[in-house]
Coordinates of C-alpha atoms and ligand atoms in Angstrom, one line a residue:
M20 CA 0.0 0.0 0.0
N21 CA 1.3 3.4 -0.9
K22 CA 0.2 5.8 1.8
N23 CA 1.3 8.8 -0.4
Y24 CA -1.2 7.8 -3.1
N25 CA -2.7 10.9 -4.6
I26 CA -0.7 13.3 -2.5
P27 CA 1.4 15.4 -4.9
L28 CA 4.8 15.1 -3.3
K29 CA 7.6 16.4 -5.4
F30 CA 11.1 15.4 -4.1
S31 CA 14.3 17.1 -5.2
E32 CA 16.7 14.6 -6.6
E33 CA 19.1 15.0 -3.7
V34 CA 16.4 14.4 -1.1
A35 CA 15.0 11.4 -3.0
D36 CA 18.5 9.9 -3.0
A37 CA 19.0 10.6 0.7
L38 CA 15.7 8.9 1.5
H39 CA 16.6 5.9 -0.6
D40 CA 20.0 5.6 1.1
G41 CA 18.7 6.2 4.6
S42 CA 21.0 9.3 4.9
P43 CA 20.2 12.0 7.4
I44 CA 17.8 14.7 6.3
V45 CA 16.6 17.9 8.0
A46 CA 13.2 19.5 7.0
L47 CA 13.0 23.3 7.0
E48 CA 9.9 25.5 6.8
S49 CA 9.1 28.1 4.2
N50 CA 6.9 30.5 6.1
V51 CA 9.9 31.9 7.9
I52 CA 11.1 32.9 4.4
T53 CA 7.9 34.6 3.3
H54 CA 6.6 35.9 6.6
G55 CA 9.5 35.8 9.1
L56 CA 12.2 38.0 7.5
P57 CA 12.3 40.8 5.0
Y58 CA 13.9 40.5 1.5
P59 CA 16.8 40.0 0.7
D60 CA 17.7 38.8 4.2
N61 CA 15.2 36.0 3.9
A62 CA 16.7 34.6 0.8
L63 CA 20.3 34.9 2.1
T64 CA 19.3 33.3 5.4
A65 CA 17.4 30.4 3.8
K66 CA 20.5 29.6 1.8
K67 CA 22.8 29.9 4.8
V68 CA 20.4 27.6 6.8
E69 CA 20.7 25.0 4.1
E70 CA 24.5 25.3 4.1
A71 CA 24.4 24.9 7.9
V72 CA 22.4 21.7 7.7
R73 CA 25.1 20.3 5.3
K74 CA 27.9 21.5 7.6
G75 CA 26.2 19.5 10.3
G76 CA 26.3 16.4 8.2
A77 CA 22.7 16.1 6.7
I78 CA 20.8 17.0 3.6
P79 CA 18.4 20.0 3.8
A80 CA 14.8 19.7 2.6
T81 CA 13.1 23.1 2.5
I82 CA 9.3 22.5 2.2
G83 CA 6.8 24.6 0.5
I84 CA 3.7 24.3 -1.8
K85 CA 4.0 25.5 -5.4
D86 CA 1.1 25.4 -7.9
G87 CA -0.6 22.5 -6.1
E88 CA 2.6 20.5 -5.6
I89 CA 4.3 19.9 -2.3
L90 CA 8.0 20.6 -2.8
I91 CA 10.3 18.6 -0.6
G92 CA 13.7 20.1 -1.2
M93 CA 13.1 23.5 -2.8
S94 CA 15.7 24.7 -5.4
F95 CA 17.6 28.0 -5.0
N96 CA 15.3 29.5 -7.7
E97 CA 12.2 28.4 -5.8
I98 CA 13.5 29.8 -2.6
E99 CA 14.4 33.1 -4.3
Q100 CA 10.9 33.2 -5.8
F101 CA 9.3 32.7 -2.4
S102 CA 11.6 35.3 -0.9
K103 CA 10.4 38.0 -3.3
A104 CA 6.7 37.1 -3.5
K105 CA 4.3 39.3 -1.7
N106 CA 1.2 37.1 -2.3
I107 CA 2.2 33.7 -1.1
P108 CA 0.0 33.0 1.9
K109 CA 1.0 31.4 5.3
I110 CA -0.3 27.8 5.3
G111 CA -1.1 26.0 8.4
N112 CA -2.1 22.3 8.4
R113 CA -5.8 23.3 8.2
D114 CA -5.1 24.9 4.8
I115 CA -3.0 22.3 2.9
S116 CA -5.7 20.2 1.2
I117 CA -7.6 23.4 0.1
L118 CA -4.5 24.8 -1.4
L119 CA -3.5 21.6 -3.2
A120 CA -6.9 20.9 -4.7
Q121 CA -6.9 24.5 -6.1
R122 CA -3.4 24.2 -7.3
N123 CA -2.2 27.2 -5.5
S124 CA 1.1 28.1 -3.7
G125 CA 1.8 28.6 0.0
A126 CA 4.5 28.9 2.6
T127 CA 4.4 26.2 5.3
T128 CA 4.5 26.9 9.0
V129 CA 6.1 24.6 11.6
A130 CA 2.8 22.7 11.9
S131 CA 2.2 22.1 8.2
T132 CA 5.9 21.4 7.5
I133 CA 6.2 18.7 10.2
M134 CA 2.9 17.1 8.9
I135 CA 4.5 16.9 5.4
A136 CA 7.9 15.9 6.7
E137 CA 6.3 12.9 8.5
L138 CA 4.5 11.9 5.3
A139 CA 7.8 12.0 3.5
N140 CA 9.6 9.9 6.2
I141 CA 11.8 12.8 7.3
N142 CA 12.0 12.9 11.1
F143 CA 14.3 15.9 11.9
F144 CA 13.3 19.5 11.6
A145 CA 14.9 22.8 12.5
S146 CA 13.5 26.2 13.0
A147 CA 14.0 29.3 15.2
G148 CA 11.1 29.8 17.7
I149 CA 8.0 27.6 17.6
G150 CA 4.5 28.9 17.9
G151 CA 2.7 28.3 21.2
V152 CA 0.0 29.6 23.5
H153 CA -0.5 33.3 23.0
R154 CA -0.7 35.8 25.8
G155 CA -4.4 36.3 26.6
A156 CA -5.3 32.9 25.2
E157 CA -7.8 32.4 28.0
Q158 CA -9.8 35.1 26.1
T159 CA -8.8 34.6 22.5
M160 CA -8.2 30.8 22.4
D161 CA -5.2 31.5 20.2
I162 CA -3.0 28.5 20.5
S163 CA -0.7 27.8 17.6
A164 CA -1.4 24.7 15.5
D165 CA 2.4 24.0 15.9
L166 CA 1.7 22.7 19.4
M167 CA -1.2 20.5 18.3
Q168 CA 0.9 19.0 15.5
F169 CA 3.7 18.1 18.0
T170 CA 1.2 15.8 19.7
K171 CA 0.5 14.0 16.4
S172 CA 3.7 13.7 14.3
K173 CA 6.9 11.9 15.1
V174 CA 9.5 14.6 14.5
A175 CA 12.5 15.7 16.5
M176 CA 12.3 19.4 16.4
V177 CA 15.4 21.6 17.1
C178 CA 14.4 25.1 18.1
A179 CA 15.3 28.0 20.4
G180 CA 12.2 27.4 22.5
A181 CA 9.2 29.5 21.6
K182 CA 8.8 33.1 20.5
N183 CA 8.8 35.9 23.2
I184 CA 5.5 37.2 22.0
L185 CA 3.9 34.1 23.6
D186 CA 3.0 33.0 27.1
L187 CA 5.9 30.7 27.5
G188 CA 4.8 29.2 30.8
L189 CA 1.4 28.1 29.3
T190 CA 3.2 26.8 26.2
M191 CA 5.3 24.5 28.4
E192 CA 2.2 23.4 30.3
Y193 CA 0.5 22.5 27.1
L194 CA 3.5 20.4 26.0
E195 CA 3.7 18.6 29.4
T196 CA 0.0 17.8 29.2
H197 CA 0.5 16.1 25.9
G198 CA 3.6 14.2 26.8
V199 CA 5.9 16.1 24.4
P200 CA 9.4 15.9 25.9
I201 CA 11.6 19.0 26.1
I202 CA 15.4 18.6 26.2
S203 CA 17.6 21.6 26.6
Y204 CA 21.1 21.3 25.1
Q205 CA 23.7 22.7 27.5
S206 CA 21.2 24.9 29.4
D207 CA 19.1 24.6 32.5
Y208 CA 16.5 26.9 31.0
F209 CA 13.9 26.9 28.2
P210 CA 15.1 29.5 25.8
A211 CA 13.0 32.4 24.4
F212 CA 13.9 32.6 20.8
Y213 CA 16.4 35.4 20.5
C214 CA 16.8 35.7 24.3
K215 CA 19.0 33.2 26.0
S216 CA 16.5 32.2 28.6
S217 CA 12.7 32.4 29.2
G218 CA 13.3 32.3 33.0
F219 CA 11.5 28.9 33.0
K220 CA 13.5 25.9 34.0
S221 CA 13.7 23.2 31.4
P222 CA 12.4 19.8 32.5
H223 CA 15.6 18.1 31.1
R224 CA 19.1 19.2 30.3
I225 CA 21.5 17.0 28.2
D226 CA 24.9 18.3 27.2
N227 CA 25.9 15.6 24.7
I228 CA 24.5 15.1 21.2
T229 CA 24.9 11.3 21.2
K230 CA 22.9 11.1 24.4
I231 CA 20.1 13.2 22.9
A232 CA 20.1 10.9 19.8
D233 CA 19.7 7.9 22.2
V234 CA 16.8 9.6 23.9
I235 CA 15.0 10.3 20.6
Q236 CA 15.5 6.6 19.7
M237 CA 14.2 5.5 23.1
H238 CA 11.1 7.8 22.9
W239 CA 9.9 6.3 19.7
A240 CA 11.0 2.7 20.5
F241 CA 8.8 3.1 23.5
G242 CA 5.8 3.5 21.2
N243 CA 5.3 7.3 21.5
K244 CA 3.7 8.8 18.4
N245 CA 4.5 12.4 19.2
S246 CA 7.4 14.8 18.6
M247 CA 10.2 15.9 20.9
L248 CA 11.6 19.4 21.3
I249 CA 15.3 19.8 21.5
T250 CA 16.1 23.4 22.5
K251 CA 19.3 25.2 21.8
S252 CA 19.8 28.8 23.1
I253 CA 21.0 31.6 20.8
N254 CA 24.8 32.2 20.7
D255 CA 26.0 34.7 23.4
E256 CA 27.1 37.3 20.9
D257 CA 23.7 37.5 19.2
A258 CA 21.5 37.3 22.2
I259 CA 19.0 40.1 23.0
D260 CA 18.2 41.3 26.6
E261 CA 14.7 40.0 27.7
R262 CA 13.7 43.3 29.4
E263 CA 14.3 45.3 26.2
V264 CA 12.0 43.1 24.2
E265 CA 9.4 42.9 26.9
D266 CA 8.8 46.7 27.0
I267 CA 8.4 46.9 23.2
L268 CA 6.2 43.9 23.2
N269 CA 3.8 45.2 25.8
K270 CA 3.2 48.3 23.8
A271 CA 2.9 46.4 20.5
I272 CA 0.2 44.0 22.0
I273 CA -1.9 47.0 23.0
N274 CA -1.6 48.5 19.5
A275 CA -2.5 45.2 17.9
E276 CA -5.7 45.1 20.0
K277 CA -6.5 48.6 19.0
K278 CA -6.0 47.8 15.3
K279 CA -7.9 44.6 15.7
I280 CA -5.1 42.5 14.4
S281 CA -5.6 38.9 15.5
G282 CA -5.6 35.3 14.3
N283 CA -2.7 34.1 12.1
A284 CA -1.6 37.7 11.4
I285 CA -0.6 38.5 14.9
T286 CA 2.7 36.6 14.9
K287 CA 4.1 38.5 11.9
Y288 CA 2.7 41.9 13.1
L289 CA 4.4 41.7 16.6
M290 CA 7.7 40.4 15.2
Q291 CA 7.9 43.3 12.7
I292 CA 7.2 45.9 15.4
I293 CA 9.9 44.4 17.7
D294 CA 12.3 44.3 14.7
R295 CA 11.7 48.0 13.9
E296 CA 12.0 49.1 17.5
T297 CA 15.3 47.3 17.9
Q298 CA 16.7 48.7 14.6
G299 CA 16.8 45.3 13.0
R300 CA 18.7 43.5 15.8
T301 CA 16.0 41.0 16.4
A302 CA 15.8 40.1 12.7
R303 CA 19.6 39.5 12.8
A304 CA 19.2 37.4 15.9
N305 CA 16.4 35.5 14.3
A306 CA 18.7 34.6 11.3
S307 CA 21.5 33.6 13.7
V308 CA 19.2 31.2 15.6
L309 CA 17.9 29.7 12.4
I310 CA 21.5 29.0 11.2
S311 CA 22.9 27.6 14.4
N312 CA 19.9 25.4 15.0
A313 CA 20.1 24.1 11.4
E314 CA 23.7 23.0 11.9
F315 CA 22.9 21.4 15.2
A316 CA 19.9 19.5 13.7
G317 CA 22.1 18.3 10.8
N318 CA 24.6 17.0 13.4
L319 CA 21.9 15.4 15.5
A320 CA 20.2 13.8 12.5
S321 CA 23.6 12.4 11.4
V322 CA 24.4 11.0 14.8
Y323 CA 20.9 9.5 15.0
V324 CA 21.2 7.7 11.7
S325 CA 24.6 6.3 12.7
I326 CA 23.4 4.9 16.0
T327 CA 20.1 3.5 14.6
K328 CA 22.1 1.8 11.8
E329 CA 24.3 0.2 14.5
A330 CA 21.2 -1.0 16.4
V331 CA 20.0 -2.8 13.3
L332 CA 23.3 -4.6 12.6
Ligands
PSU420 N1 9.5 31.5 14.1 C1 10.1 32.6 13.6 N2 9.5 33.2 12.5 C2 8.3 32.9 12.1 C3 7.6 31.8 12.7 C4 8.3 31.2 13.7 O1 11.2 32.9 13.9 O2 7.8 33.5 11.1 C5 6.3 31.3 12.1 C6 6.5 29.7 12.0 O3 6.1 29.4 10.7 C7 5.5 29.2 13.0 C8 4.4 30.3 12.9 O4 5.0 27.9 12.6 O5 5.2 31.4 12.9 C9 3.4 30.2 14.0 O6 2.3 31.0 13.7 P1 1.0 31.0 14.6 O7 1.5 31.6 15.9 O8 0.0 31.9 13.9 O9 0.6 29.6 14.8
MN421 MN1 -2.7 31.6 16.1

């Protein structure tokens, strides 16, 4: 039985070969290209992120939807096209089938990218900050579909925790309720995207990549059908002070309410305000996190493949 029957998956040659050979692959999202960073930084960063995955020892697979086809491994030209486009929408998992049936294009978020990665048998993913429970969610019910998808797809997700714009305490509670493990690499704290720490203690700290790969293998061997979060804090030289972001954010949230910006537009709005108010430092920090996480995920995927191969022999 072919479970991909009728799903228009289009693999790049390199990703198809890597899947065939059982080589390590890291999936990457495209929404961060269209909605996370401005042009031309987005295109440059996307390319550096791919290079970083390779440096880590794995093959990058940037995922996006173009004219009704799911691209698994976007070419440089396709990345460039997404970077410049103004009309490619942000696509969550609720939107995928509608987009495909109408043969449209879209940029995938963490949630929709991991759903596709799992279909394609890719189980490592790297991004910057995941979506989570928004501040005021007790009123708005705004909880990112990223969290829901972690409860359903078997993917090891390397990230710098969740975005500062969120309620990070509630985000961690949600993950705990759903049995999604969090492992923080070389830190006692859950990071906050471009800030070193959220102030919340991480449930687990592991300092060694091979041990993290062992944990991932054990988690799935044990029968879990959900994801794992492996957090890595931003490098010291690019980190931004939490208090500085907090002040800007509090004002931006009030403005968003006044302007009635909500739903899936809020993330991009708040991130743009913070970036403007920090004279572009947060966008640079965002790029730094994406690149260092990509290299780490490449490394982890490669160690994971070598230990699982050993286990089979
Ligand atoms: N992290 C970033 N930049 C982004 C996002 C995350 O550094 O643009 C995007 C991701 O695509 C993530 C999405 O999946 O924001 C979450 O959006 P929402 O909060 O609407 O679920
Ligand atoms: Mn939302």
